[in-house]
Amino acid sequence: MGDLLLPLALALLTLLSEAQVRMDKARSEEESEAGLFRRVKRGWVWNQFFVLEEYTGLEPLYIGKLHSDMDLGDGSIKYILSGDGAGTTFTIDDSTGDIHAIKRLDREVKAQYLLRAQAWNRQTDRPLEPESEFIVKIQDINDNEPKFLDGPYQATIPEMSTIGTEVIRLTATDADDPTYGNSARVVYSILQGQPYFSVEPKTGVVRVSLAGMDREVRENYSIIIQAKDMGGQLGGLAGTTVVNITLSDVNDNPPMFDQKLYQMSVLESALVGSVVGRIRAKDRDIGINAEMRYSIIDGDGRDTFDISTDHTNLFGIITIKKPLNFESKASYTLKIEGANTHLDHRFLDKGPFSHVTIVHVSVEDIDEPPEFSSAAYYIEVSEEAEIGTVFKTVSARDPDASNNSIRYSIEMTTDLGKYFYIDITSGALMTVLALDREELSWHNITVLAMEMNNPSMIGNVSVAVKILDVNDNPPLLTQYFEAFVCESAKAGQLIQTVTAIDPDDPLGGQHFYYSLAPEAANNPNFTLRDNQDNTAWILTRRGGWSQQDQSVYYLPIFISDGELPVQTSTSTLTIRVCSCDVEGNVMSCNAEAYHLPASLSRGALIAILACIFVMLVMILLMLSLRSHRKKPYLHDEEDNVHENIVRYDDEGGGEEDTEAFDIAAMWNPHEAHLVGKQRQDMLPEIESLSRYVPLACVGWPGSVCVGGDSNVQGYVLSKLLEADLDPCAPPYDSLQTYAYEGEGSVAESLSSLQSGCSNTDHEYDYLNDWGPRFKKLAEMYGVLETNNPPMW
């Protein structure tokens, strides 16, 4: 309490003295404002107020007193306080001018307050003096301890760090006034963490104080640092924080295998690249300091096995480098080294940072399928080989130590034609069907070898059989040719180039020889020239060709190949005589089909087809117009011309209707013939018959007989008369069918109705005597005259 009263008394004395001076100055200023030569001095007792923070008394804290020299103590003066905290933090007695603090003051919240004061006359309610400002300063006391704002702290240092290595720098903050006393002067000390670490009292730097700290022994440390104000003196406030320190790893430990000898095994059937096993050289270090590189440095398995590091860079993976065979070698020895990949040169004296171990690999035996002496077989067999010929013997053996007996067979799906057979015990391949290279030139079969004691163990091998060619096929023309010769062709003119094919395939290539067949060798019409390049030309020997004399020639061509045994054939070339234009293009041949010459261009063919298409369209158009022009008289679809009676119920168009139907023709067709007026919509076909056959007598009155009774017209007219006299017959314009063949033809009857009565073959030699109209029939059915020209 004494500590608080002494500063308060000093503050009051200072306040009174300064307030007196201020009041005198205020009066002089007021007097100067009242008159030109009158000074008005202010009546304030003025000074700066000081007050200690954190007052904890029950009564309001007295700050100071405001007094005006115009105040006579009669209560006529009223003091008014305004500014920072007026009315809330500070209050003033308006009669006495005493200022009090009604709230607890904290310098760390607000260090000073700016206030304004003024004296008023209570009767006039007017200010007696101008408003003045003053400051209330809050004096600091040591009421805040130092604080570590970012704690707890984390720090990392390498293991084996030397003494004095800086770990972390700490700073504590004190909210007290650093310019007033020792309230904010901080001193650091370590409360926990000795003897490993220490802290500098003034700077707060934490340092290593013990050498040789090993991460593998202890990795984490937790220390407590204290910060105390008042310069560390007794009575000062203190704050603490925790620092967690971790030792990072360095490569100060060499690797080491757990075992000096490792035992591993692997099946001999394991594929190349298969994993045999893995090993690890352990290292007390971590991270990159524990990463390893493995290598095989010695041993009889260096060429058979390989070792690599896995993705973690910790383990060594042993794999197969070459195929294994228990019968060849049953075990291997590997000398393997494991070494660190990252070295720390500061700790090389703790090395070497590598270690060596031995790995023994045993190969386990398995039952393996038979193996053939060759990976594949290639065999050549002549296509003329006799059935039962042995052309190859394959052999296989059991690779196991038991060496079981082997049985051979051919896989059925590879020899669907069953051309071959293999001896079950010897492996001898032979033919069972005739071979034909032109039908199948290669046979790819699979031979199987099976162990007798274990049928599931089956080996296989591919056998490619090539069928060798033998000249056993004759050459033939490339295709059936039809050539033509123009009627205007001259002697020696080329009319066709012929080529041949041969399914055989001689080693030296095909060589064909052409000539005319012996029976046509001396023909006067055509000759053949062998071009010695597997082609031949057909040339004319004469000119003056005529379709009338002979339209078709047949030329036999003899072809032979150059291989032994020589094969020959004879093919016939058909040559037609055609009429051609001046450029040699075919215009027309005989009625039989012919091939257009090769010189006919594509444009000409398109033009011909276009003309044919236009003609077809015109014909269809004409037929369509004609069908529209001829409309039937009966529109009922169910009406039949032969069976219905046509009725005419209309009255007609009168006497002037000249287009009406002549009903008289319905009753007497003869009268219709005699009457001069005929139907305009139909002409009887009887008149057309009269142009070819003489008229006959008909049994009606007034008829005239011309010609005999046995002719077509007479027969038809008789039928017409019979129909006209029959009241039940159809009308005149109905369709009538007469099964009458007719008479009077020079060819007599050509019908086949009576041909069944004769069992003899017909002879048509008489067709040649009927004239040019029957020339075509004579050529088709007649007997060739003995003086016809030759075929070639």
mmCIF file of C-alpha atoms in Angstrom, residues 509-695:
data_model
loop_
_atom_site.group_PDB
_atom_site.id
_atom_site.type_symbol
_atom_site.label_atom_id
_atom_site.label_comp_id
_atom_site.label_asym_id
_atom_site.label_seq_id
_atom_site.Cartn_x
_atom_site.Cartn_y
_atom_site.Cartn_z
ATOM 1 C CA GLY A 509 9.995 -71.764 -115.559
ATOM 2 C CA GLN A 510 7.407 -72.662 -118.192
ATOM 3 C CA HIS A 511 8.430 -73.105 -121.862
ATOM 4 C CA PHE A 512 5.566 -73.830 -124.255
ATOM 5 C CA TYR A 513 5.844 -74.903 -127.909
ATOM 6 C CA TYR A 514 2.932 -74.261 -130.319
ATOM 7 C CA SER A 515 2.055 -75.781 -133.692
ATOM 8 C CA LEU A 516 -0.994 -76.705 -135.703
ATOM 9 C CA ALA A 517 -2.350 -80.206 -135.243
ATOM 10 C CA PRO A 518 -1.109 -82.614 -137.942
ATOM 11 C CA GLU A 519 -4.512 -82.801 -139.599
ATOM 12 C CA ALA A 520 -4.576 -78.996 -140.001
ATOM 13 C CA ALA A 521 -0.894 -78.416 -140.655
ATOM 14 C CA ASN A 522 -1.315 -77.930 -144.426
ATOM 15 C CA ASN A 523 -4.676 -76.153 -144.415
ATOM 16 C CA PRO A 524 -4.896 -73.314 -146.963
ATOM 17 C CA ASN A 525 -6.626 -70.851 -144.629
ATOM 18 C CA PHE A 526 -4.572 -70.282 -141.450
ATOM 19 C CA THR A 527 -1.074 -70.753 -140.163
ATOM 20 C CA LEU A 528 0.523 -70.546 -136.670
ATOM 21 C CA ARG A 529 3.746 -68.783 -135.688
ATOM 22 C CA ASP A 530 5.424 -69.713 -132.354
ATOM 23 C CA ASN A 531 6.874 -66.513 -130.835
ATOM 24 C CA GLN A 532 9.220 -68.452 -128.498
ATOM 25 C CA ASP A 533 7.907 -66.419 -125.508
ATOM 26 C CA ASN A 534 5.068 -68.777 -124.511
ATOM 27 C CA THR A 535 2.720 -67.080 -127.013
ATOM 28 C CA ALA A 536 1.752 -67.836 -130.618
ATOM 29 C CA TRP A 537 0.117 -65.884 -133.456
ATOM 30 C CA ILE A 538 -2.687 -67.143 -135.679
ATOM 31 C CA LEU A 539 -2.188 -65.685 -139.212
ATOM 32 C CA THR A 540 -4.237 -65.887 -142.408
ATOM 33 C CA ARG A 541 -2.827 -67.662 -145.443
ATOM 34 C CA ARG A 542 -5.120 -66.139 -148.004
ATOM 35 C CA GLY A 543 -7.611 -63.401 -148.659
ATOM 36 C CA GLY A 544 -11.093 -63.386 -150.084
ATOM 37 C CA TRP A 545 -13.174 -64.541 -147.127
ATOM 38 C CA SER A 546 -16.946 -64.881 -147.454
ATOM 39 C CA GLN A 547 -19.670 -65.734 -144.969
ATOM 40 C CA GLN A 548 -21.710 -67.332 -147.729
ATOM 41 C CA ASP A 549 -18.953 -69.800 -148.550
ATOM 42 C CA GLN A 550 -18.102 -70.713 -144.945
ATOM 43 C CA SER A 551 -18.857 -68.755 -141.766
ATOM 44 C CA VAL A 552 -16.988 -70.820 -139.147
ATOM 45 C CA TYR A 553 -13.570 -72.475 -139.102
ATOM 46 C CA TYR A 554 -12.206 -74.756 -136.388
ATOM 47 C CA LEU A 555 -8.447 -74.687 -135.966
ATOM 48 C CA PRO A 556 -6.788 -77.383 -133.742
ATOM 49 C CA ILE A 557 -3.651 -76.143 -131.954
ATOM 50 C CA PHE A 558 -1.015 -78.529 -130.595
ATOM 51 C CA ILE A 559 0.827 -77.412 -127.381
ATOM 52 C CA SER A 560 3.719 -79.117 -125.568
ATOM 53 C CA ASP A 561 5.901 -78.175 -122.571
ATOM 54 C CA GLY A 562 9.665 -78.414 -122.294
ATOM 55 C CA GLU A 563 9.975 -80.650 -119.230
ATOM 56 C CA LEU A 564 10.461 -84.379 -119.033
ATOM 57 C CA PRO A 565 8.326 -86.306 -119.385
ATOM 58 C CA VAL A 566 6.912 -84.032 -122.094
ATOM 59 C CA GLN A 567 3.185 -83.347 -121.805
ATOM 60 C CA THR A 568 1.084 -82.266 -124.799
ATOM 61 C CA SER A 569 -2.490 -81.239 -125.537
ATOM 62 C CA THR A 570 -4.615 -80.129 -128.468
ATOM 63 C CA SER A 571 -7.081 -77.259 -128.159
ATOM 64 C CA THR A 572 -9.463 -75.982 -130.806
ATOM 65 C CA LEU A 573 -9.815 -72.300 -131.715
ATOM 66 C CA THR A 574 -13.140 -71.224 -133.265
ATOM 67 C CA ILE A 575 -12.718 -68.629 -136.032
ATOM 68 C CA ARG A 576 -15.765 -66.838 -137.451
ATOM 69 C CA VAL A 577 -15.957 -64.923 -140.712
ATOM 70 C CA CYS A 578 -17.446 -61.449 -140.174
ATOM 71 C CA SER A 579 -18.049 -58.345 -142.190
ATOM 72 C CA CYS A 580 -15.959 -55.423 -140.904
ATOM 73 C CA ASP A 581 -15.601 -51.709 -141.573
ATOM 74 C CA VAL A 582 -12.522 -50.102 -143.066
ATOM 75 C CA GLU A 583 -10.856 -49.950 -139.651
ATOM 76 C CA GLY A 584 -11.303 -53.672 -139.055
ATOM 77 C CA ASN A 585 -14.139 -53.400 -136.516
ATOM 78 C CA VAL A 586 -16.758 -56.127 -136.684
ATOM 79 C CA MET A 587 -20.067 -55.034 -138.175
ATOM 80 C CA SER A 588 -21.914 -58.317 -138.499
ATOM 81 C CA CYS A 589 -21.293 -62.044 -138.533
ATOM 82 C CA ASN A 590 -23.722 -64.848 -139.256
ATOM 83 C CA ALA A 591 -26.759 -65.443 -137.087
ATOM 84 C CA GLU A 592 -24.743 -67.310 -134.539
ATOM 85 C CA ALA A 593 -23.160 -65.514 -131.595
ATOM 86 C CA TYR A 594 -19.789 -63.909 -132.028
ATOM 87 C CA HIS A 595 -17.448 -61.946 -129.892
ATOM 88 C CA LEU A 596 -16.914 -58.276 -130.575
ATOM 89 C CA PRO A 597 -13.375 -57.439 -131.638
ATOM 90 C CA ALA A 598 -11.027 -56.148 -129.048
ATOM 91 C CA SER A 599 -10.715 -52.921 -131.015
ATOM 92 C CA LEU A 600 -14.295 -51.928 -130.215
ATOM 93 C CA SER A 601 -13.885 -49.103 -127.736
ATOM 94 C CA ARG A 602 -15.759 -48.652 -124.506
ATOM 95 C CA GLY A 603 -17.367 -45.484 -125.845
ATOM 96 C CA ALA A 604 -18.770 -47.354 -128.834
ATOM 97 C CA LEU A 605 -20.239 -50.034 -126.586
ATOM 98 C CA ILE A 606 -21.866 -47.364 -124.395
ATOM 99 C CA ALA A 607 -23.323 -45.650 -127.479
ATOM 100 C CA ILE A 608 -24.772 -48.945 -128.771
ATOM 101 C CA LEU A 609 -26.331 -49.736 -125.404
ATOM 102 C CA ALA A 610 -27.776 -46.216 -125.200
ATOM 103 C CA CYS A 611 -29.418 -46.611 -128.634
ATOM 104 C CA ILE A 612 -30.913 -49.949 -127.635
ATOM 105 C CA PHE A 613 -32.276 -48.394 -124.452
ATOM 106 C CA VAL A 614 -33.900 -45.506 -126.380
ATOM 107 C CA MET A 615 -35.513 -47.940 -128.833
ATOM 108 C CA LEU A 616 -36.944 -50.015 -125.978
ATOM 109 C CA VAL A 617 -38.417 -46.890 -124.382
ATOM 110 C CA MET A 618 -40.032 -45.850 -127.684
ATOM 111 C CA ILE A 619 -41.514 -49.306 -128.207
ATOM 112 C CA LEU A 620 -42.980 -49.343 -124.701
ATOM 113 C CA LEU A 621 -44.427 -45.859 -125.265
ATOM 114 C CA MET A 622 -46.077 -46.913 -128.524
ATOM 115 C CA LEU A 623 -47.575 -50.007 -126.943
ATOM 116 C CA SER A 624 -48.931 -47.924 -124.082
ATOM 117 C CA LEU A 625 -50.577 -45.424 -126.456
ATOM 118 C CA ARG A 626 -52.071 -48.235 -128.509
ATOM 119 C CA SER A 627 -53.570 -49.906 -125.450
ATOM 120 C CA HIS A 628 -55.243 -46.617 -124.459
ATOM 121 C CA ARG A 629 -56.643 -46.159 -127.965
ATOM 122 C CA LYS A 630 -58.355 -49.592 -128.109
ATOM 123 C CA LYS A 631 -60.895 -49.589 -125.291
ATOM 124 C CA PRO A 632 -63.212 -52.572 -124.900
ATOM 125 C CA TYR A 633 -66.957 -52.239 -125.317
ATOM 126 C CA LEU A 634 -67.590 -54.199 -122.140
ATOM 127 C CA HIS A 635 -66.375 -52.646 -118.914
ATOM 128 C CA ASP A 636 -67.521 -55.278 -116.517
ATOM 129 C CA GLU A 637 -64.523 -57.340 -115.406
ATOM 130 C CA GLU A 638 -66.702 -60.419 -114.982
ATOM 131 C CA ASP A 639 -68.208 -60.224 -118.491
ATOM 132 C CA ASN A 640 -66.964 -62.837 -120.959
ATOM 133 C CA VAL A 641 -67.098 -62.192 -124.665
ATOM 134 C CA HIS A 642 -67.806 -65.820 -125.439
ATOM 135 C CA GLU A 643 -70.649 -66.310 -123.018
ATOM 136 C CA ASN A 644 -72.586 -63.005 -122.595
ATOM 137 C CA ILE A 645 -75.245 -61.520 -124.881
ATOM 138 C CA VAL A 646 -74.639 -57.923 -125.838
ATOM 139 C CA ARG A 647 -77.723 -55.755 -125.438
ATOM 140 C CA TYR A 648 -78.239 -52.401 -127.096
ATOM 141 C CA ASP A 649 -80.918 -50.492 -125.180
ATOM 142 C CA ASP A 650 -79.928 -47.020 -126.296
ATOM 143 C CA GLU A 651 -81.995 -45.262 -128.948
ATOM 144 C CA GLY A 652 -78.944 -44.117 -130.848
ATOM 145 C CA GLY A 653 -78.254 -40.788 -132.356
ATOM 146 C CA GLY A 654 -80.860 -40.786 -135.057
ATOM 147 C CA GLU A 655 -80.477 -41.054 -138.767
ATOM 148 C CA GLU A 656 -77.450 -38.828 -138.761
ATOM 149 C CA ASP A 657 -75.598 -41.098 -136.369
ATOM 150 C CA THR A 658 -73.270 -42.701 -138.901
ATOM 151 C CA GLU A 659 -70.937 -43.991 -136.214
ATOM 152 C CA ALA A 660 -73.548 -46.228 -134.570
ATOM 153 C CA PHE A 661 -73.176 -49.987 -134.628
ATOM 154 C CA ASP A 662 -74.725 -51.735 -137.657
ATOM 155 C CA ILE A 663 -77.165 -54.174 -136.079
ATOM 156 C CA ALA A 664 -77.708 -55.880 -139.418
ATOM 157 C CA ALA A 665 -74.311 -57.429 -139.156
ATOM 158 C CA MET A 666 -75.505 -59.205 -136.048
ATOM 159 C CA TRP A 667 -78.209 -61.087 -137.986
ATOM 160 C CA ASN A 668 -76.601 -61.732 -141.335
ATOM 161 C CA PRO A 669 -72.860 -61.332 -141.779
ATOM 162 C CA HIS A 670 -73.251 -62.000 -145.512
ATOM 163 C CA GLU A 671 -75.514 -58.993 -145.867
ATOM 164 C CA ALA A 672 -73.034 -56.940 -143.954
ATOM 165 C CA HIS A 673 -70.443 -57.993 -146.508
ATOM 166 C CA LEU A 674 -72.625 -57.064 -149.453
ATOM 167 C CA VAL A 675 -73.789 -53.782 -148.080
ATOM 168 C CA GLY A 676 -71.457 -50.976 -149.028
ATOM 169 C CA LYS A 677 -71.506 -49.391 -145.594
ATOM 170 C CA GLN A 678 -69.149 -51.202 -143.260
ATOM 171 C CA ARG A 679 -68.251 -50.768 -139.618
ATOM 172 C CA GLN A 680 -65.584 -48.225 -139.065
ATOM 173 C CA ASP A 681 -64.369 -49.760 -135.850
ATOM 174 C CA MET A 682 -63.704 -53.283 -137.196
ATOM 175 C CA LEU A 683 -62.853 -54.971 -140.487
ATOM 176 C CA PRO A 684 -63.632 -58.621 -140.957
ATOM 177 C CA GLU A 685 -60.603 -60.810 -141.357
ATOM 178 C CA ILE A 686 -62.304 -62.684 -144.178
ATOM 179 C CA GLU A 687 -61.181 -60.119 -146.706
ATOM 180 C CA SER A 688 -57.579 -60.509 -145.657
ATOM 181 C CA LEU A 689 -57.777 -64.253 -146.241
ATOM 182 C CA SER A 690 -59.061 -63.749 -149.769
ATOM 183 C CA ARG A 691 -55.722 -62.331 -150.793
ATOM 184 C CA TYR A 692 -54.012 -65.699 -150.300
ATOM 185 C CA VAL A 693 -56.728 -68.414 -150.771
ATOM 186 C CA PRO A 694 -59.399 -68.427 -153.520
ATOM 187 C CA LEU A 695 -63.001 -67.973 -152.340
#
